Amino acid sequence: ETGVTQTPRHLVMGMTNKKSLKCEQHLGHNAMYWYKQSAKKPLELMFVYNFKEQTENNSVPSRFSPECPNSSHLFLHLHTLQPEDSALYLCASSQVGRDEQYFGPGTRLTVT
Amino acid sequence: GENVEQHPSTLSVQEGDSAVIKCTYSDSASNYFPWYKQELGKRPQLIIDIRSNVGEKKDQRIAVTLNKTAKHFSLHITETQPEDSAVYFCAASIPVGGSSGGGADGLTFGKGTHLIIQP
């Protein structure tokens, strides 16, 4: 598959569950991002990774834990979430030195 | 940090007419300004972008203008078509590590404009 892929596409979890979101990019990029898209807010940057190193954490609560094992894969580990964390979580990638970011289809997360 | 304001939140135009969406940003260090189109249930797609060393850029029916002094930029869509109906987001980014850049930068987005093309 080409471009940026995300799994699962939909996830329903309870507040005490632990789950992980996965993102994979097939574009040869070396920077990856997590964004949160809520109904009444703009897309919010959560984390930035450059060459597998986290370079930005946009004041995200510790119940969200990112992991970037290599330049092609990005995970978001979730635990003890709140209902207000329900949102669309989007992954994006880019080439360091180039500005264009390409988004995955997102994971629709519902916390019950 | 950077703050991006986008107006209007909803825009309805007749098919064939032009549409203009405006954004302002707060941080004069921002140097990259993309526009994304998001159709219902789909991912945001980059449609056009502009860098701070350019005042205007055009790609067929869409164009973007940038006024660095006033810190605002606009998206212009001419001869609108039904398939232009979507939510449009503007964004801005500040180079990592100062003006020399060298890193990947997160984007700060506006709240989006729901563009409706009336047949």
PDB file of C-alpha atoms in Angstrom:
ATOM      1  CA  GLU A   1       0.000   0.000   0.000  1.00  0.00           C
ATOM      2  CA  THR A   2       1.214   3.497  -0.788  1.00  0.00           C
ATOM      3  CA  GLY A   3       1.180   6.743   1.161  1.00  0.00           C
ATOM      4  CA  VAL A   4       0.407   6.902   4.857  1.00  0.00           C
ATOM      5  CA  THR A   5      -1.681   4.176   6.439  1.00  0.00           C
ATOM      6  CA  GLN A   6      -3.220   3.954   9.893  1.00  0.00           C
ATOM      7  CA  THR A   7      -4.721   1.096  11.865  1.00  0.00           C
ATOM      8  CA  PRO A   8      -7.220   0.560  13.238  1.00  0.00           C
ATOM      9  CA  ARG A   9      -9.576   2.907  11.410  1.00  0.00           C
ATOM     10  CA  HIS A  10     -12.091   2.799  14.253  1.00  0.00           C
ATOM     11  CA  LEU A  11     -11.553   2.047  17.926  1.00  0.00           C
ATOM     12  CA  VAL A  12     -13.905   1.986  20.881  1.00  0.00           C
ATOM     13  CA  MET A  13     -12.287   1.617  24.266  1.00  0.00           C
ATOM     14  CA  GLY A  14     -13.217   1.925  27.901  1.00  0.00           C
ATOM     15  CA  MET A  15     -11.516   4.354  30.236  1.00  0.00           C
ATOM     16  CA  THR A  16      -9.479   1.589  31.867  1.00  0.00           C
ATOM     17  CA  ASN A  17      -8.300  -0.065  28.646  1.00  0.00           C
ATOM     18  CA  LYS A  18      -4.888   0.105  27.039  1.00  0.00           C
ATOM     19  CA  LYS A  19      -4.682   0.249  23.267  1.00  0.00           C
ATOM     20  CA  SER A  20      -2.259   1.387  20.571  1.00  0.00           C
ATOM     21  CA  LEU A  21      -2.681   3.232  17.304  1.00  0.00           C
ATOM     22  CA  LYS A  22      -0.330   2.442  14.455  1.00  0.00           C
ATOM     23  CA  CYS A  23       0.883   4.578  11.570  1.00  0.00           C
ATOM     24  CA  GLU A  24       3.069   3.516   8.679  1.00  0.00           C
ATOM     25  CA  GLN A  25       4.412   5.652   5.862  1.00  0.00           C
ATOM     26  CA  HIS A  26       5.578   4.288   2.521  1.00  0.00           C
ATOM     27  CA  LEU A  27       6.936   7.575   1.176  1.00  0.00           C
ATOM     28  CA  GLY A  28      10.548   7.351   2.311  1.00  0.00           C
ATOM     29  CA  HIS A  29      10.020  10.226   4.724  1.00  0.00           C
ATOM     30  CA  ASN A  30      11.966  10.725   7.950  1.00  0.00           C
ATOM     31  CA  ALA A  31       9.658  12.915  10.018  1.00  0.00           C
ATOM     32  CA  MET A  32       6.343  11.818  11.486  1.00  0.00           C
ATOM     33  CA  TYR A  33       3.590  13.552  13.437  1.00  0.00           C
ATOM     34  CA  TRP A  34       0.506  12.876  15.514  1.00  0.00           C
ATOM     35  CA  TYR A  35      -2.432  15.309  15.332  1.00  0.00           C
ATOM     36  CA  LYS A  36      -5.773  15.277  17.133  1.00  0.00           C
ATOM     37  CA  GLN A  37      -8.930  16.434  15.330  1.00  0.00           C
ATOM     38  CA  SER A  38     -11.908  17.121  17.587  1.00  0.00           C
ATOM     39  CA  ALA A  39     -15.330  18.267  16.482  1.00  0.00           C
ATOM     40  CA  LYS A  40     -15.117  21.849  17.671  1.00  0.00           C
ATOM     41  CA  LYS A  41     -11.399  22.512  17.656  1.00  0.00           C
ATOM     42  CA  PRO A  42      -8.747  22.977  15.011  1.00  0.00           C
ATOM     43  CA  LEU A  43      -6.367  20.156  14.218  1.00  0.00           C
ATOM     44  CA  GLU A  44      -3.983  20.057  17.165  1.00  0.00           C
ATOM     45  CA  LEU A  45      -0.360  18.997  16.914  1.00  0.00           C
ATOM     46  CA  MET A  46       0.531  16.400  19.538  1.00  0.00           C
ATOM     47  CA  PHE A  47       4.002  15.039  18.773  1.00  0.00           C
ATOM     48  CA  VAL A  48       6.786  15.472  16.212  1.00  0.00           C
ATOM     49  CA  TYR A  49       9.513  12.956  15.427  1.00  0.00           C
ATOM     50  CA  ASN A  50      12.602  13.736  13.361  1.00  0.00           C
ATOM     51  CA  PHE A  51      14.718  10.715  12.420  1.00  0.00           C
ATOM     52  CA  LYS A  52      13.041   8.677  15.196  1.00  0.00           C
ATOM     53  CA  GLU A  53      13.787  11.328  17.828  1.00  0.00           C
ATOM     54  CA  GLN A  54      10.959  13.197  19.486  1.00  0.00           C
ATOM     55  CA  THR A  55      11.475  16.885  18.889  1.00  0.00           C
ATOM     56  CA  GLU A  56       8.151  18.246  20.059  1.00  0.00           C
ATOM     57  CA  ASN A  57       5.585  17.342  22.680  1.00  0.00           C
ATOM     58  CA  ASN A  58       2.803  19.871  22.531  1.00  0.00           C
ATOM     59  CA  SER A  59       1.843  19.661  26.226  1.00  0.00           C
ATOM     60  CA  VAL A  60       0.090  16.345  25.704  1.00  0.00           C
ATOM     61  CA  PRO A  61      -1.115  14.464  28.829  1.00  0.00           C
ATOM     62  CA  SER A  62       0.974  11.453  29.808  1.00  0.00           C
ATOM     63  CA  ARG A  63      -1.925   9.070  29.098  1.00  0.00           C
ATOM     64  CA  PHE A  64      -0.801   9.454  25.469  1.00  0.00           C
ATOM     65  CA  SER A  65       2.597   7.852  24.889  1.00  0.00           C
ATOM     66  CA  PRO A  66       4.206   7.949  21.431  1.00  0.00           C
ATOM     67  CA  GLU A  67       6.766   5.538  20.084  1.00  0.00           C
ATOM     68  CA  CYS A  68       8.788   5.775  16.887  1.00  0.00           C
ATOM     69  CA  PRO A  69      10.905   2.618  16.401  1.00  0.00           C
ATOM     70  CA  ASN A  70      12.062   3.662  12.917  1.00  0.00           C
ATOM     71  CA  SER A  71      11.399   6.360  10.323  1.00  0.00           C
ATOM     72  CA  SER A  72       8.522   4.410   8.758  1.00  0.00           C
ATOM     73  CA  HIS A  73       6.485   3.540  11.836  1.00  0.00           C
ATOM     74  CA  LEU A  74       4.825   5.581  14.540  1.00  0.00           C
ATOM     75  CA  PHE A  75       2.677   4.388  17.414  1.00  0.00           C
ATOM     76  CA  LEU A  76       0.451   6.125  19.915  1.00  0.00           C
ATOM     77  CA  HIS A  77      -0.071   4.126  23.087  1.00  0.00           C
ATOM     78  CA  LEU A  78      -3.228   4.958  24.980  1.00  0.00           C
ATOM     79  CA  HIS A  79      -4.106   4.240  28.606  1.00  0.00           C
ATOM     80  CA  THR A  80      -6.591   5.526  31.140  1.00  0.00           C
ATOM     81  CA  LEU A  81      -8.239   7.822  28.604  1.00  0.00           C
ATOM     82  CA  GLN A  82     -11.117  10.195  29.271  1.00  0.00           C
ATOM     83  CA  PRO A  83     -14.306  10.614  27.210  1.00  0.00           C
ATOM     84  CA  GLU A  84     -13.037  14.020  26.032  1.00  0.00           C
ATOM     85  CA  ASP A  85     -10.161  12.197  24.323  1.00  0.00           C
ATOM     86  CA  SER A  86     -12.653  10.883  21.779  1.00  0.00           C
ATOM     87  CA  ALA A  87     -11.522  12.314  18.438  1.00  0.00           C
ATOM     88  CA  LEU A  88      -9.981  11.535  15.081  1.00  0.00           C
ATOM     89  CA  TYR A  89      -6.254  10.887  15.479  1.00  0.00           C
ATOM     90  CA  LEU A  90      -4.286  11.687  12.366  1.00  0.00           C
ATOM     91  CA  CYS A  91      -0.753  10.696  11.527  1.00  0.00           C
ATOM     92  CA  ALA A  92       1.323  12.630   9.002  1.00  0.00           C
ATOM     93  CA  SER A  93       4.773  12.367   7.518  1.00  0.00           C
ATOM     94  CA  SER A  94       7.220  14.598   5.701  1.00  0.00           C
ATOM     95  CA  GLN A  95      10.781  14.752   4.532  1.00  0.00           C
ATOM     96  CA  VAL A  96      13.078  16.722   6.842  1.00  0.00           C
ATOM     97  CA  GLY A  97      14.083  19.841   4.936  1.00  0.00           C
ATOM     98  CA  ARG A  98      10.814  19.866   2.987  1.00  0.00           C
ATOM     99  CA  ASP A  99       7.645  21.366   4.383  1.00  0.00           C
ATOM    100  CA  GLU A 100       4.858  19.299   2.789  1.00  0.00           C
ATOM    101  CA  GLN A 101       3.083  16.970   5.214  1.00  0.00           C
ATOM    102  CA  TYR A 102       0.956  14.055   4.044  1.00  0.00           C
ATOM    103  CA  PHE A 103      -1.780  12.680   6.226  1.00  0.00           C
ATOM    104  CA  GLY A 104      -3.057   9.197   6.888  1.00  0.00           C
ATOM    105  CA  PRO A 105      -6.811   8.436   6.948  1.00  0.00           C
ATOM    106  CA  GLY A 106      -6.970   8.677  10.733  1.00  0.00           C
ATOM    107  CA  THR A 107      -8.243   6.507  13.565  1.00  0.00           C
ATOM    108  CA  ARG A 108     -11.689   7.412  14.889  1.00  0.00           C
ATOM    109  CA  LEU A 109     -11.393   6.867  18.660  1.00  0.00           C
ATOM    110  CA  THR A 110     -14.373   6.678  20.981  1.00  0.00           C
ATOM    111  CA  VAL A 111     -13.759   6.479  24.735  1.00  0.00           C
ATOM    112  CA  THR A 112     -16.703   5.154  26.711  1.00  0.00           C
TER     113      THR A 112
ATOM    114  CA  GLY B   1       3.213  29.985  20.379  1.00  0.00           C
ATOM    115  CA  GLU B   2       1.678  30.463  16.969  1.00  0.00           C
ATOM    116  CA  ASN B   3      -2.044  31.246  16.677  1.00  0.00           C
ATOM    117  CA  VAL B   4      -3.938  30.957  13.377  1.00  0.00           C
ATOM    118  CA  GLU B   5      -7.363  32.513  12.884  1.00  0.00           C
ATOM    119  CA  GLN B   6      -9.533  31.508   9.899  1.00  0.00           C
ATOM    120  CA  HIS B   7     -12.656  33.139   8.467  1.00  0.00           C
ATOM    121  CA  PRO B   8     -15.400  32.522   7.600  1.00  0.00           C
ATOM    122  CA  SER B   9     -16.379  29.310   9.344  1.00  0.00           C
ATOM    123  CA  THR B  10     -18.979  28.614   6.638  1.00  0.00           C
ATOM    124  CA  LEU B  11     -19.057  29.923   3.076  1.00  0.00           C
ATOM    125  CA  SER B  12     -21.811  29.258   0.571  1.00  0.00           C
ATOM    126  CA  VAL B  13     -21.315  30.285  -3.072  1.00  0.00           C
ATOM    127  CA  GLN B  14     -23.092  29.648  -6.339  1.00  0.00           C
ATOM    128  CA  GLU B  15     -21.471  27.200  -8.702  1.00  0.00           C
ATOM    129  CA  GLY B  16     -19.192  29.094 -11.041  1.00  0.00           C
ATOM    130  CA  ASP B  17     -18.585  31.952  -8.622  1.00  0.00           C
ATOM    131  CA  SER B  18     -15.347  32.579  -6.721  1.00  0.00           C
ATOM    132  CA  ALA B  19     -14.648  31.745  -3.084  1.00  0.00           C
ATOM    133  CA  VAL B  20     -12.149  33.431  -0.780  1.00  0.00           C
ATOM    134  CA  ILE B  21     -11.030  32.147   2.617  1.00  0.00           C
ATOM    135  CA  LYS B  22      -8.811  34.255   4.851  1.00  0.00           C
ATOM    136  CA  CYS B  23      -6.347  33.443   7.613  1.00  0.00           C
ATOM    137  CA  THR B  24      -4.174  35.455   9.951  1.00  0.00           C
ATOM    138  CA  TYR B  25      -1.205  34.278  11.974  1.00  0.00           C
ATOM    139  CA  SER B  26       0.497  35.711  15.009  1.00  0.00           C
ATOM    140  CA  ASP B  27       4.160  34.722  14.859  1.00  0.00           C
ATOM    141  CA  SER B  28       6.243  36.643  12.337  1.00  0.00           C
ATOM    142  CA  ALA B  29       8.768  33.756  12.341  1.00  0.00           C
ATOM    143  CA  SER B  30       6.276  31.513  10.493  1.00  0.00           C
ATOM    144  CA  ASN B  31       7.510  30.868   6.995  1.00  0.00           C
ATOM    145  CA  TYR B  32       5.367  28.116   5.493  1.00  0.00           C
ATOM    146  CA  PHE B  33       1.611  28.309   4.862  1.00  0.00           C
ATOM    147  CA  PRO B  34      -0.221  25.284   3.442  1.00  0.00           C
ATOM    148  CA  TRP B  35      -3.901  24.823   2.671  1.00  0.00           C
ATOM    149  CA  TYR B  36      -5.633  21.485   3.138  1.00  0.00           C
ATOM    150  CA  LYS B  37      -8.963  20.228   1.811  1.00  0.00           C
ATOM    151  CA  GLN B  38     -10.859  17.643   3.832  1.00  0.00           C
ATOM    152  CA  GLU B  39     -13.905  15.912   2.420  1.00  0.00           C
ATOM    153  CA  LEU B  40     -16.322  14.228   4.786  1.00  0.00           C
ATOM    154  CA  GLY B  41     -14.804  11.090   6.280  1.00  0.00           C
ATOM    155  CA  LYS B  42     -11.509  11.530   4.442  1.00  0.00           C
ATOM    156  CA  ARG B  43      -7.995  12.643   5.283  1.00  0.00           C
ATOM    157  CA  PRO B  44      -6.819  16.250   4.881  1.00  0.00           C
ATOM    158  CA  GLN B  45      -5.190  16.679   1.475  1.00  0.00           C
ATOM    159  CA  LEU B  46      -2.627  19.332   0.657  1.00  0.00           C
ATOM    160  CA  ILE B  47      -3.957  21.459  -2.206  1.00  0.00           C
ATOM    161  CA  ILE B  48      -1.567  24.393  -2.331  1.00  0.00           C
ATOM    162  CA  ASP B  49       1.100  26.037  -0.197  1.00  0.00           C
ATOM    163  CA  ILE B  50       3.195  29.184  -0.100  1.00  0.00           C
ATOM    164  CA  ARG B  51       6.439  30.170   1.528  1.00  0.00           C
ATOM    165  CA  SER B  52       7.278  33.503   3.066  1.00  0.00           C
ATOM    166  CA  ASN B  53       9.595  34.532   0.238  1.00  0.00           C
ATOM    167  CA  VAL B  54       6.687  34.500  -2.248  1.00  0.00           C
ATOM    168  CA  GLY B  55       3.638  36.784  -2.390  1.00  0.00           C
ATOM    169  CA  GLU B  56       1.349  34.736  -4.606  1.00  0.00           C
ATOM    170  CA  LYS B  57       1.096  31.244  -6.050  1.00  0.00           C
ATOM    171  CA  LYS B  58      -1.418  29.828  -8.480  1.00  0.00           C
ATOM    172  CA  ASP B  59      -2.366  26.317  -9.557  1.00  0.00           C
ATOM    173  CA  GLN B  60      -5.173  26.182 -12.127  1.00  0.00           C
ATOM    174  CA  ARG B  61      -8.344  27.355 -10.330  1.00  0.00           C
ATOM    175  CA  ILE B  62      -6.786  27.860  -6.923  1.00  0.00           C
ATOM    176  CA  ALA B  63      -4.417  30.571  -5.759  1.00  0.00           C
ATOM    177  CA  VAL B  64      -2.920  31.668  -2.471  1.00  0.00           C
ATOM    178  CA  THR B  65      -1.731  35.149  -1.540  1.00  0.00           C
ATOM    179  CA  LEU B  66       0.475  36.109   1.391  1.00  0.00           C
ATOM    180  CA  ASN B  67       0.933  39.486   3.048  1.00  0.00           C
ATOM    181  CA  LYS B  68       3.839  39.120   5.488  1.00  0.00           C
ATOM    182  CA  THR B  69       3.544  42.657   6.813  1.00  0.00           C
ATOM    183  CA  ALA B  70      -0.075  42.194   7.793  1.00  0.00           C
ATOM    184  CA  LYS B  71       0.467  38.511   8.671  1.00  0.00           C
ATOM    185  CA  HIS B  72      -2.404  37.218   6.639  1.00  0.00           C
ATOM    186  CA  PHE B  73      -2.861  34.839   3.747  1.00  0.00           C
ATOM    187  CA  SER B  74      -5.847  33.877   1.640  1.00  0.00           C
ATOM    188  CA  LEU B  75      -7.102  31.032  -0.530  1.00  0.00           C
ATOM    189  CA  HIS B  76      -8.901  31.915  -3.748  1.00  0.00           C
ATOM    190  CA  ILE B  77     -10.934  29.396  -5.722  1.00  0.00           C
ATOM    191  CA  THR B  78     -12.322  30.522  -9.069  1.00  0.00           C
ATOM    192  CA  GLU B  79     -15.062  28.935 -11.207  1.00  0.00           C
ATOM    193  CA  THR B  80     -16.199  26.812  -8.281  1.00  0.00           C
ATOM    194  CA  GLN B  81     -17.558  23.340  -8.955  1.00  0.00           C
ATOM    195  CA  PRO B  82     -19.653  20.951  -6.815  1.00  0.00           C
ATOM    196  CA  GLU B  83     -16.560  18.855  -6.063  1.00  0.00           C
ATOM    197  CA  ASP B  84     -14.992  21.870  -4.364  1.00  0.00           C
ATOM    198  CA  SER B  85     -17.468  21.403  -1.492  1.00  0.00           C
ATOM    199  CA  ALA B  86     -15.402  20.413   1.560  1.00  0.00           C
ATOM    200  CA  VAL B  87     -13.791  21.813   4.693  1.00  0.00           C
ATOM    201  CA  TYR B  88     -10.670  23.865   4.015  1.00  0.00           C
ATOM    202  CA  PHE B  89      -7.951  24.396   6.607  1.00  0.00           C
ATOM    203  CA  CYS B  90      -5.127  26.900   6.586  1.00  0.00           C
ATOM    204  CA  ALA B  91      -1.972  26.308   8.601  1.00  0.00           C
ATOM    205  CA  ALA B  92       1.335  27.891   9.490  1.00  0.00           C
ATOM    206  CA  SER B  93       4.664  26.545  10.647  1.00  0.00           C
ATOM    207  CA  ILE B  94       7.734  28.007  12.288  1.00  0.00           C
ATOM    208  CA  PRO B  95      11.124  26.580  11.385  1.00  0.00           C
ATOM    209  CA  VAL B  96      12.698  24.335  14.029  1.00  0.00           C
ATOM    210  CA  GLY B  97      16.005  25.649  15.299  1.00  0.00           C
ATOM    211  CA  GLY B  98      15.490  29.221  14.137  1.00  0.00           C
ATOM    212  CA  SER B  99      15.343  30.646  10.648  1.00  0.00           C
ATOM    213  CA  SER B 100      17.969  28.222   9.418  1.00  0.00           C
ATOM    214  CA  GLY B 101      15.499  25.392   9.901  1.00  0.00           C
ATOM    215  CA  GLY B 102      16.925  21.954   9.394  1.00  0.00           C
ATOM    216  CA  GLY B 103      14.226  20.071  11.281  1.00  0.00           C
ATOM    217  CA  ALA B 104      10.654  19.010  10.742  1.00  0.00           C
ATOM    218  CA  ASP B 105       8.020  21.454  11.944  1.00  0.00           C
ATOM    219  CA  GLY B 106       4.566  20.815  13.278  1.00  0.00           C
ATOM    220  CA  LEU B 107       1.717  22.798  11.768  1.00  0.00           C
ATOM    221  CA  THR B 108      -0.654  25.126  13.607  1.00  0.00           C
ATOM    222  CA  PHE B 109      -4.079  24.981  11.953  1.00  0.00           C
ATOM    223  CA  GLY B 110      -7.017  27.329  11.662  1.00  0.00           C
ATOM    224  CA  LYS B 111     -10.471  26.078  12.674  1.00  0.00           C
ATOM    225  CA  GLY B 112     -11.548  25.377   9.120  1.00  0.00           C
ATOM    226  CA  THR B 113     -14.045  26.757   6.612  1.00  0.00           C
ATOM    227  CA  HIS B 114     -16.948  24.663   5.406  1.00  0.00           C
ATOM    228  CA  LEU B 115     -17.312  25.594   1.736  1.00  0.00           C
ATOM    229  CA  ILE B 116     -20.670  24.803   0.185  1.00  0.00           C
ATOM    230  CA  ILE B 117     -21.119  25.080  -3.579  1.00  0.00           C
ATOM    231  CA  GLN B 118     -24.752  25.677  -4.473  1.00  0.00           C
ATOM    232  CA  PRO B 119     -25.807  24.193  -7.848  1.00  0.00           C
TER     233      PRO B 119
END
